XYZ file of C-alpha atoms in Angstrom:
552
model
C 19.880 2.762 21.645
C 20.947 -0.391 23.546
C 21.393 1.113 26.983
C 20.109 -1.468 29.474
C 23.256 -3.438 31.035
C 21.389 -6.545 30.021
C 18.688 -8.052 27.727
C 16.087 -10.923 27.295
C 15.740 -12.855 24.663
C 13.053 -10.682 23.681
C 14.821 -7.716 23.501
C 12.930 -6.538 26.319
C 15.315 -4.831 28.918
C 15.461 -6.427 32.546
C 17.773 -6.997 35.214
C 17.736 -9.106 38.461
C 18.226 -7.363 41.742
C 21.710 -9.036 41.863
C 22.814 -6.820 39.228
C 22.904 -4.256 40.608
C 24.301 -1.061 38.550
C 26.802 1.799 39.164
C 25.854 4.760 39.828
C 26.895 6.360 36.516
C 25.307 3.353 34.359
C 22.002 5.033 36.040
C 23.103 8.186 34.716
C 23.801 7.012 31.555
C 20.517 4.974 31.264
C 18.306 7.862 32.535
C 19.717 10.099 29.823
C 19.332 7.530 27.483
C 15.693 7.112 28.182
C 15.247 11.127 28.159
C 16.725 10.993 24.839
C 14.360 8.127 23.693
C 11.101 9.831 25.135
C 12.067 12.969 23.013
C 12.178 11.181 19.987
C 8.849 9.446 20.690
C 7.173 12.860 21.530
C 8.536 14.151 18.059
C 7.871 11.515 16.312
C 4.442 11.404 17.228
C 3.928 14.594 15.521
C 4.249 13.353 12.495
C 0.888 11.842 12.197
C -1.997 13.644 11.568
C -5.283 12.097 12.902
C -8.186 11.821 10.452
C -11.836 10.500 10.923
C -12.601 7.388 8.831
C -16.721 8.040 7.923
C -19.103 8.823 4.707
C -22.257 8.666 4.052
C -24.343 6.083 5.394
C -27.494 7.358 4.067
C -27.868 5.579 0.903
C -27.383 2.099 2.470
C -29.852 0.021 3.272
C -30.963 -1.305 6.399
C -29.177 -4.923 5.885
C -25.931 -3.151 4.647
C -25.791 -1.327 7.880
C -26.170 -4.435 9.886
C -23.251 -5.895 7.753
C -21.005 -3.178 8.124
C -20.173 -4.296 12.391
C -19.770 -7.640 11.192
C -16.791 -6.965 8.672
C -15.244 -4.385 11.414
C -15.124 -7.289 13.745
C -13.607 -9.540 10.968
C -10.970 -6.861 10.387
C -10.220 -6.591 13.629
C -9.089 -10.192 13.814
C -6.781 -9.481 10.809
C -5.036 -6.655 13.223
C -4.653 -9.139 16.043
C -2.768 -11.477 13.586
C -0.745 -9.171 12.146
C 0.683 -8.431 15.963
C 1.823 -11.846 15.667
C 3.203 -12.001 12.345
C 5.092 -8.470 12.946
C 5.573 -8.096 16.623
C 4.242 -11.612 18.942
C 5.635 -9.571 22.350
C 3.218 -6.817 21.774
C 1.232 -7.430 25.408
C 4.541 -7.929 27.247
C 6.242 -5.070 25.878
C 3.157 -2.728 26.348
C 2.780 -4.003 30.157
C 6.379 -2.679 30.657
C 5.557 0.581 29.240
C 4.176 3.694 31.482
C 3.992 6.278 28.940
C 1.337 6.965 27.300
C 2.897 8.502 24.791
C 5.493 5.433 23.824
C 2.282 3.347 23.855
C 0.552 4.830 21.188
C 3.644 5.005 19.209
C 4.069 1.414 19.716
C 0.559 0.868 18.588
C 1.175 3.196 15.562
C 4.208 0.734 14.704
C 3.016 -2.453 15.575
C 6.071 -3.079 17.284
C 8.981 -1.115 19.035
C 10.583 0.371 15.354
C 9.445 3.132 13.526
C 8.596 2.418 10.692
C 9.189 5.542 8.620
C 12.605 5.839 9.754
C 13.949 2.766 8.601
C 12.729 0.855 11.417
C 14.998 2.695 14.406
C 14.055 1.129 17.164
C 12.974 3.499 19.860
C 12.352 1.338 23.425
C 15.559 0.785 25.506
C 17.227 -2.700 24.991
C 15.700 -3.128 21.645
C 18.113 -3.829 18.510
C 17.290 -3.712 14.794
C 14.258 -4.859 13.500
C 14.888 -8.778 12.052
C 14.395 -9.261 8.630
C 12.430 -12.330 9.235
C 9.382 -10.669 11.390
C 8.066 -13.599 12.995
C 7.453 -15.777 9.674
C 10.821 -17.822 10.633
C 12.590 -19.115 13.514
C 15.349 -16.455 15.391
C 18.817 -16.865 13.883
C 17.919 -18.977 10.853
C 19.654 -18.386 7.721
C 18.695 -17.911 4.312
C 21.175 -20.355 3.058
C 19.969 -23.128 6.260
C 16.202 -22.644 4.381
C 17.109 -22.596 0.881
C 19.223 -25.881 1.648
C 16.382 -27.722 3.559
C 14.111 -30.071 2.014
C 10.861 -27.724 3.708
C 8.320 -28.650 1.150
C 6.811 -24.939 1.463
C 10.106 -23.140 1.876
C 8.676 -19.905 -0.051
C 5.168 -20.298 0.377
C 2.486 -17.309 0.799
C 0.484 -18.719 3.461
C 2.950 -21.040 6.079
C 5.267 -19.619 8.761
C 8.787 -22.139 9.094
C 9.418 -23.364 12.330
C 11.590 -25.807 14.246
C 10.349 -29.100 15.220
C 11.428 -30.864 18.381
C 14.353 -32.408 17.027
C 15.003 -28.574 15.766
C 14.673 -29.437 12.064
C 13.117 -26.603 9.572
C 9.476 -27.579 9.124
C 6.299 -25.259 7.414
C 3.397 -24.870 9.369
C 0.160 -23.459 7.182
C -1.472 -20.577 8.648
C -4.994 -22.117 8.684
C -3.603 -24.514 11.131
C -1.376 -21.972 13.573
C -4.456 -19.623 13.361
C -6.910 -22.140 13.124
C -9.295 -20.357 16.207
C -8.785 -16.962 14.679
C -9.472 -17.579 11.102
C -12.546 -19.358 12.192
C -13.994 -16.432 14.375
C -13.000 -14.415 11.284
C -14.631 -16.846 8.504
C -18.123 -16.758 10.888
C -18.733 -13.556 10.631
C -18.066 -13.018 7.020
C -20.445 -16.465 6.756
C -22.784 -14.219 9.085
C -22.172 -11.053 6.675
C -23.542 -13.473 3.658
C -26.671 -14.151 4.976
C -28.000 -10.576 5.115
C -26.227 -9.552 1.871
C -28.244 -8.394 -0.646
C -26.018 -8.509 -3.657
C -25.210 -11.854 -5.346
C -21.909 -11.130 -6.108
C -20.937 -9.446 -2.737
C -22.774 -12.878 -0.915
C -21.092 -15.541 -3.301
C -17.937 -13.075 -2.247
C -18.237 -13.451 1.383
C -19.039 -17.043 1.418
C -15.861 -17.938 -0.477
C -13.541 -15.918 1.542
C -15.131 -17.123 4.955
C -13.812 -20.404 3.297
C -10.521 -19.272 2.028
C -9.684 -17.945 5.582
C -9.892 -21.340 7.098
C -8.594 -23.209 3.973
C -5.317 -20.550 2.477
C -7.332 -21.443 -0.700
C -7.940 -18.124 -2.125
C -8.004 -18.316 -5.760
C -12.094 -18.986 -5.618
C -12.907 -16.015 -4.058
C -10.604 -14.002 -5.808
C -12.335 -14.753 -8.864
C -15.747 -14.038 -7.280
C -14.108 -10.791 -6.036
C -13.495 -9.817 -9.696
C -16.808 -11.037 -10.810
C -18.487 -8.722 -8.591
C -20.111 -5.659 -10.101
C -22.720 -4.327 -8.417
C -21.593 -4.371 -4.697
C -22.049 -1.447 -2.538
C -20.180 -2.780 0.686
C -16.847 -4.283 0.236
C -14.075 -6.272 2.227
C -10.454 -6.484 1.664
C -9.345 -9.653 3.951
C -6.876 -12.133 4.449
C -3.116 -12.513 4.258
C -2.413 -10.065 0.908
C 1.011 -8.415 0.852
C 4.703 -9.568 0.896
C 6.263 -6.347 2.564
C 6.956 -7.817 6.473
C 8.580 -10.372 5.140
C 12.048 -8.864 4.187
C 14.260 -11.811 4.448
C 12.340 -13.670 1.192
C 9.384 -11.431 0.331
C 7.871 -14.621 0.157
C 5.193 -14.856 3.024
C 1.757 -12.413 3.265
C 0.492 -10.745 5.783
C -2.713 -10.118 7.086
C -4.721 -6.810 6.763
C -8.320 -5.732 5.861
C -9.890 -2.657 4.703
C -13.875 -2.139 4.920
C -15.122 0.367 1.889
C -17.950 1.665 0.443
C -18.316 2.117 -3.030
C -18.388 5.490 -4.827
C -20.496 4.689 -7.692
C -20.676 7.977 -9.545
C -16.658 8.724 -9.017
C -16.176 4.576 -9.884
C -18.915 5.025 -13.074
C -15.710 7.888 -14.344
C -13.242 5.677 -14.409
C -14.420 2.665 -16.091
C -13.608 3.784 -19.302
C -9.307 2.930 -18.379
C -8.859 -0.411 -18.128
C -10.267 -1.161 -21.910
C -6.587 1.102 -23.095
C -4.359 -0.916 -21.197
C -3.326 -3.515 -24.576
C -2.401 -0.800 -26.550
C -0.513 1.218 -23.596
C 0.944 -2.407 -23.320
C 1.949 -1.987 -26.687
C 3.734 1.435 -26.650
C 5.996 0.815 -23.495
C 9.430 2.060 -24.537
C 11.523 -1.299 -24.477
C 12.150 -3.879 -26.903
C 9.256 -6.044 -28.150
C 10.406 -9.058 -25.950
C 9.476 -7.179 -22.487
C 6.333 -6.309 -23.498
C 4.810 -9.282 -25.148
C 2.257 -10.300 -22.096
C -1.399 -9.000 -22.760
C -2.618 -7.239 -19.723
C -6.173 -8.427 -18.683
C -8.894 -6.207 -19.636
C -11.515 -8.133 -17.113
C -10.436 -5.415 -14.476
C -11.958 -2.297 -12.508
C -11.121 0.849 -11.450
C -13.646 1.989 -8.720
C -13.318 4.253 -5.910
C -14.232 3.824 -2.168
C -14.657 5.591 0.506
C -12.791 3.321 3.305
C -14.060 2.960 6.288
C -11.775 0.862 8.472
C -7.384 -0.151 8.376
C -6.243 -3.022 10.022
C -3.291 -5.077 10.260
C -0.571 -4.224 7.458
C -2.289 -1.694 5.648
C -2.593 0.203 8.848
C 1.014 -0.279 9.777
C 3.435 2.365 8.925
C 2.365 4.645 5.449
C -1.398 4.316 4.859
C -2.067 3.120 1.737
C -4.244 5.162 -0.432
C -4.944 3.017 -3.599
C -5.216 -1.282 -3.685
C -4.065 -3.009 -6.806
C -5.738 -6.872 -6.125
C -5.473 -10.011 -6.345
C -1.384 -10.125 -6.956
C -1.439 -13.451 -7.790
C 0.016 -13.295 -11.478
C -1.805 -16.223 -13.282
C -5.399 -14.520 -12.036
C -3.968 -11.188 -13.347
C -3.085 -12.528 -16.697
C -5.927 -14.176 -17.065
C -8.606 -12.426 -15.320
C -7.111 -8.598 -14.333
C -7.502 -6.928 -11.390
C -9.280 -4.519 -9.660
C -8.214 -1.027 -8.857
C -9.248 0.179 -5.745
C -9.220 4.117 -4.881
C -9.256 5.066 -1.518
C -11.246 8.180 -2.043
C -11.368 10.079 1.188
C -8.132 9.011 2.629
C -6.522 10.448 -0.598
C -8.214 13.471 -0.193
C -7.188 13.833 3.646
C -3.425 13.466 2.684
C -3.564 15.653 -0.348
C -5.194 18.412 1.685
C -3.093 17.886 4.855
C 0.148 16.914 3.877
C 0.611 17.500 -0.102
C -0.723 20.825 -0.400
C 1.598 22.271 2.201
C 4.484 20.033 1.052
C 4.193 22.169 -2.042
C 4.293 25.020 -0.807
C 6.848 24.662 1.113
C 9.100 22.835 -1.464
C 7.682 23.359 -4.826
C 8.898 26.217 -7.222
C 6.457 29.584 -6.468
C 5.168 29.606 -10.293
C 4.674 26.302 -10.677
C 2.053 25.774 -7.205
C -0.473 27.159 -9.373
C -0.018 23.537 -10.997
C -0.501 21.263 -7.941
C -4.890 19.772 -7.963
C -5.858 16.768 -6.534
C -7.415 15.336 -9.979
C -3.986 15.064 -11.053
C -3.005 13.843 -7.783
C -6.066 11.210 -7.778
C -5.577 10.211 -11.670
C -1.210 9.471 -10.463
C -2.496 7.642 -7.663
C -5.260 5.972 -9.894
C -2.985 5.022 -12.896
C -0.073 4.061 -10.646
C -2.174 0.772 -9.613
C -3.229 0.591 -13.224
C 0.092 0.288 -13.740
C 0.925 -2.463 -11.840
C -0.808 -4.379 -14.475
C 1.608 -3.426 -17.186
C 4.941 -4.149 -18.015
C 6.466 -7.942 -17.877
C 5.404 -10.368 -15.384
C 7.616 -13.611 -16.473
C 10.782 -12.992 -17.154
C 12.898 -13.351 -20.456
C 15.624 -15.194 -19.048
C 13.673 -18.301 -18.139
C 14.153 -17.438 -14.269
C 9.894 -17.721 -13.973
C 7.724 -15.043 -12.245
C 9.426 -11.872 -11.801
C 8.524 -12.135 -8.206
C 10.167 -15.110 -7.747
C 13.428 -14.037 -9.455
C 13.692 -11.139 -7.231
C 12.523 -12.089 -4.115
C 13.532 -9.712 -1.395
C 14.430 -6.996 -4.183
C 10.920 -7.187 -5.727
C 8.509 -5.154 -3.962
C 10.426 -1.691 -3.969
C 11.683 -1.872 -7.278
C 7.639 -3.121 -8.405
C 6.640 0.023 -6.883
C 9.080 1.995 -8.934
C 7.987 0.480 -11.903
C 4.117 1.710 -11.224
C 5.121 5.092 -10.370
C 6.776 5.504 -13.683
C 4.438 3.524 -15.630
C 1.440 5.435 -14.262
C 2.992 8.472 -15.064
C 3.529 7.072 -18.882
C -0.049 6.046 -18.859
C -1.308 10.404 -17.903
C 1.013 11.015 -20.585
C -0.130 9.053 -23.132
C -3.869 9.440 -22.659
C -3.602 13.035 -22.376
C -1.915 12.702 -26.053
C -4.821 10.753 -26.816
C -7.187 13.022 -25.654
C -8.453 10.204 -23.398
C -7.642 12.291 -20.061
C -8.512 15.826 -19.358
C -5.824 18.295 -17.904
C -2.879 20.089 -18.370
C 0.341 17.684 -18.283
C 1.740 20.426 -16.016
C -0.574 20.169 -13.495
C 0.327 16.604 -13.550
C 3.976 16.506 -13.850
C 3.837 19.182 -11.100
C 1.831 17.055 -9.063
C 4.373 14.278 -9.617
C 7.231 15.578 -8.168
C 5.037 17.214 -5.152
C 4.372 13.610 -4.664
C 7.868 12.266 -4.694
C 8.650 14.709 -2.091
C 5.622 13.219 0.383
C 6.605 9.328 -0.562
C 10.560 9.551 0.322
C 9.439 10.851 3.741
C 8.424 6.955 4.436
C 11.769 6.479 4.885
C 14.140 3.529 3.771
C 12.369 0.531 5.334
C 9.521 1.323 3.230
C 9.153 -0.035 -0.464
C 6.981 2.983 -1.578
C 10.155 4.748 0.275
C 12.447 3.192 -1.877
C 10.339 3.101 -5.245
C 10.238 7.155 -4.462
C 13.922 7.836 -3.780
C 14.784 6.227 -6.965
C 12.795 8.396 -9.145
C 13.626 10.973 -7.366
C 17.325 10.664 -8.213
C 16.738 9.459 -11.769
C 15.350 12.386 -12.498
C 17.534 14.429 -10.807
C 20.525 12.762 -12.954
C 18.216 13.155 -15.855
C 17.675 17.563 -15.818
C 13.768 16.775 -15.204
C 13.690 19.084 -12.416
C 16.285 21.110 -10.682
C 16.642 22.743 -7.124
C 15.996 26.434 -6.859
C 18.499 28.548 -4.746
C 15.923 29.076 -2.048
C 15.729 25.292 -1.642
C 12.037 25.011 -3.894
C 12.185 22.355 -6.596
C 11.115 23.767 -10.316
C 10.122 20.799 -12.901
C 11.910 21.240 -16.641
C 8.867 20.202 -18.726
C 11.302 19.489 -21.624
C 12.720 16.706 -19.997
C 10.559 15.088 -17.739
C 9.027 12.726 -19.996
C 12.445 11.783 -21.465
C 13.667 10.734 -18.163
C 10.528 9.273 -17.493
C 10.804 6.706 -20.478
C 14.409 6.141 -19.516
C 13.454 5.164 -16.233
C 10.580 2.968 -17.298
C 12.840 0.896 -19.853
C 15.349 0.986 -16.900
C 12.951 -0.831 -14.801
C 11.427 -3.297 -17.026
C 14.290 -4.735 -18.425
C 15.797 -5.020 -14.900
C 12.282 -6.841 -14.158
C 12.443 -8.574 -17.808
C 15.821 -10.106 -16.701
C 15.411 -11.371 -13.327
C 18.805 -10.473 -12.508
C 18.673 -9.873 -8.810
C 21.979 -8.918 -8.140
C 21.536 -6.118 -10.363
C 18.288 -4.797 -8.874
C 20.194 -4.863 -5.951
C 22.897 -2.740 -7.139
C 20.596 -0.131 -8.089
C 19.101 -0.017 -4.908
C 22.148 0.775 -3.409
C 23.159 3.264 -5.514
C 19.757 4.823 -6.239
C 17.143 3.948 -3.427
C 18.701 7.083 -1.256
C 18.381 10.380 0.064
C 21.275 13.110 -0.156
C 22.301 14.869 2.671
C 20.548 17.525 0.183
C 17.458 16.100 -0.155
C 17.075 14.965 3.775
C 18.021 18.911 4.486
C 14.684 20.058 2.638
C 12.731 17.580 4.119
C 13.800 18.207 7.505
C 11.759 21.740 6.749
C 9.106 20.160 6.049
C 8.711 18.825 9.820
C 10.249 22.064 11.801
C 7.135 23.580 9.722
C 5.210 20.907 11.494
C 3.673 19.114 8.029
C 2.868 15.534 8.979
C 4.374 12.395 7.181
C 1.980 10.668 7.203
C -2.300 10.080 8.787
C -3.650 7.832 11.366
C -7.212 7.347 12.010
C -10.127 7.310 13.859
C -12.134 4.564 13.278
C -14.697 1.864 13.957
C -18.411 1.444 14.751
C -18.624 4.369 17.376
C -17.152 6.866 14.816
C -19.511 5.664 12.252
C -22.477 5.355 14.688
C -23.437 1.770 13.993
C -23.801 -1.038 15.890
């Protein structure tokens, strides 16, 4: 893909007039570009635009004069995500003349596509670095974990070089400082018109976190809040740019409205988790924790992405806060992205299955079973083993790089074990065909995020497991048939698989099986190659903002 003679620092391709090139290096590089254009017009394909909207009608007047305010604070989330992900966005984008590439740069936050294990697809532009732009180009992880960087690992610094070129963490309320504060006035600004107590004591406290990185008040007050109709995801939350450590968050937002009659169904879940605790098939010494039962599951409508949430496969469900000493003793809360679950289950899982999934066994695929695996997969993120048994400390910490993907993998199995066991129970209502069935429809959308994604990853494994495990097998006419004998036998292999490799801490082990497991056949990438000559997007982008939802 490197095809300019020569490169800047930036990766950015340019030449001076004194070098001047042959006349078959022009060739070469206007092939090269033809063959790049081609894969951005392709590629754009892939997405399928949806509108982001619901109904405003049973908001009041206040609430609609909040909702700008928290788009605008989003917005400032996107705009530091740029520079967390890709700083040379405005330089890159002024080289650019195609429309086309532009968008798909905008789709990517940066020149690699994300769900094809970041390829990079402008001319003169190498591999994606592991280290995004939360450390300095061509440091090492030994040079960091050597240094005596007070905040080598830390959630909410980015390392730098000092003068003298020594390894020094700078917090992100201070490189961000006129950002954050825009940011933290409008959320102040939200408060005053909120109605709800919760929602206001909410805002106020994460208007200060912004400017602070103190976020473990407002988490709390984001737990405590019950009666909220408006809602705002915001600040530096997840660990997936970082792939070097896994270590540093970055910054996203998502604007929702509540579903109160679908959130008023699902309350009932969270009260089980101790005794699904309890049943996990490993020995007693993974599964000692006590999950918190202070946690929600509600659903949303969502009304605006931005920043890492909105970069590469949109996320669909929000497991919050992941900091594991609120979890343990507070819980979480569960957050269902109603309508953008619907728009990919309609869109791209129904014709997935039919496309992929045995003829007899269609009849199977619904999007309650599809919501309640989506649903019980974040529920699941709350079970299992969060220390480990080895004495290495958080999980998270043990892991590092390896955690996120194999974290993933460990909800998507779990969840399944929680449908399982409350249908047993009674507690769910359905037909554990419809949501096995369902299942593997699923794992079929997720491993088309590709490798650079942990969801990717999480999805591949399974995928394989049961494969190796008779829980499904592959038709002659390339359609995938579950074996409802087996599934949940594999399924409870897998989940002791993953706990105990979480249990242990044993990094070099997780990373093993990411190797061997986190892949896709030659087999596998066949079938899904159908899937796009059919035309079946990957994945949605949206239309969104104040003009779609006709406030102001």
């Amino acid at each position: 893909m490197i095809i300019a003679a020569c490169t800047m620092l930036t990766g950015i391709a340019a030449c001076t007039n004194s070098q001047k090139k042959s006349n078959n290096e022009t060739k070469n590089n206007s092939s090269g570009n033809d063959s790049l254009q081609r894969y951005v017009n392709e590629r754009l394909g892939i997405y399928e635009t949806v509108k982001l909207t619901t109904n405003l009608n049973d908001l009041t007047v206040n609430e609609r004069k909040i909702l700008p305010l928290l788009i605008q604070a989003a917005k400032i989330m996107d705009e530091l995500f740029w520079k967390q992900a890709y700083p040379q966005r405005d330089s890159l984008l002024s080289t650019i003349k195609d429309e086309k590439t532009k968008a798909f740069v905008e789709i990517n936050y940066g020149p690699w596509d994300r769900l094809n294990g970041d390829k990079p697809f402008i001319a003169g532009i190498g591999p994606k670095p592991a280290a995004a732009n939360f450390y300095p180009a061509g440091m090492t992880k030994e040079e960091l974990e050597k240094s005596d960087v007070k905040d080598k690992f830390g959630l909410y610094s980015v390392i730098q070089r000092d003068t003298a070129g020594k390894l020094t963490a700078v917090p992100y309320h201070i490189l961000y400082a006129a950002e954050l504060q825009k940011a933290s006035n409008l959320l102040k600004q939200a408060a005053l018109l909120a109605e709800d107590a919760g929602f206001k004591k909410y805002l106020n406290l994460r208007a200060d976190a912004l400017v602070t990185d103190v976020y473990g008040p407002s988490d709390y007050a984001w737990l405590d809040m019950k009666t909220n109709t408006l809602d705002i995801i915001i600040g530096p939350i997840e660990n997936y740019e970082d792939k070097l450590f896994n270590a540093r968050a970055a910054y996203e937002s998502y604007v929702l409205v509540k579903d109160k009659v679908w959130s008023k169904r699902l309350a009932k879940y969270v009260s089980m988790l101790p005794d699904l605790q309890k049943g996990l098939p490993v020995e007693a010494k993974y599964k000692t924790e006590k999950p918190g039962t202070d946690s929600e599951l509600n659903a949303y409508d969502v009304l605006y992405y931005a920043g890492d949430c909105n970069a590469g496969s949109k996320t669909i469900a929000v497991n919050l806060p992941n900091d594991e000493v609120i979890q343990q003793k507070k819980g979480t809360r569960r957050s269902q992205l109603k309508n953008a679950m619907k728009a990919k289950f309609d869109k791209i899982l129904v014709p997935i299955a039919k496309e992929l999934i045995d003829k007899e066994q269609q009849q199977y695929v619904n999007f309650d079973a599809f919501f309640a695996n989506v649903m019980f997969h974040e529920v699941a993120h709350g079970l299992g083993i969060k220390k480990t048994v080895t004495g290495k400390g958080f999980v998270k910490e043990a892991l590092q790089e390896q955690y996120s993907w194999l974290e993933e993998g460990k909800a998507d199995v779990l969840g399944l074990y929680m449908v399982t066991g409350l249908l047993k129970k009674a507690e769910l209502q359905g037909d554990i065909k419809a949501f096995y069935t369902t299942y593997m429809a699923g794992i079929l959308r997720s491993v088309r995020f590709g490798a650079a994604s942990a969801h990717g990853k999480a999805n591949m494994q399974c995928f394989n497991f049961f494969k190796e495990n008779g829980a499904f097998i592959r038709n002659s006419d390339g359609t995938y048939k579950v074996d409802f004998s087996k599934f949940e036998g594999a399924m409870n292999k897998l989940s002791r698989m993953i706990i105990m490799l979480q249990g242990n801490g044993d990094k070099a082990a997780v990373e093993s099986t990411q190797k061997k497991m986190a892949v896709i056949s030659p087999e596998l990438q066949g079938d899904l190659d159908k899937l796009t000559k059919r035309g079946i997007p990957v994945d949605i982008i949206f239309e969104q903002g104040v003009d779609v939802l006709g406030v102001k």
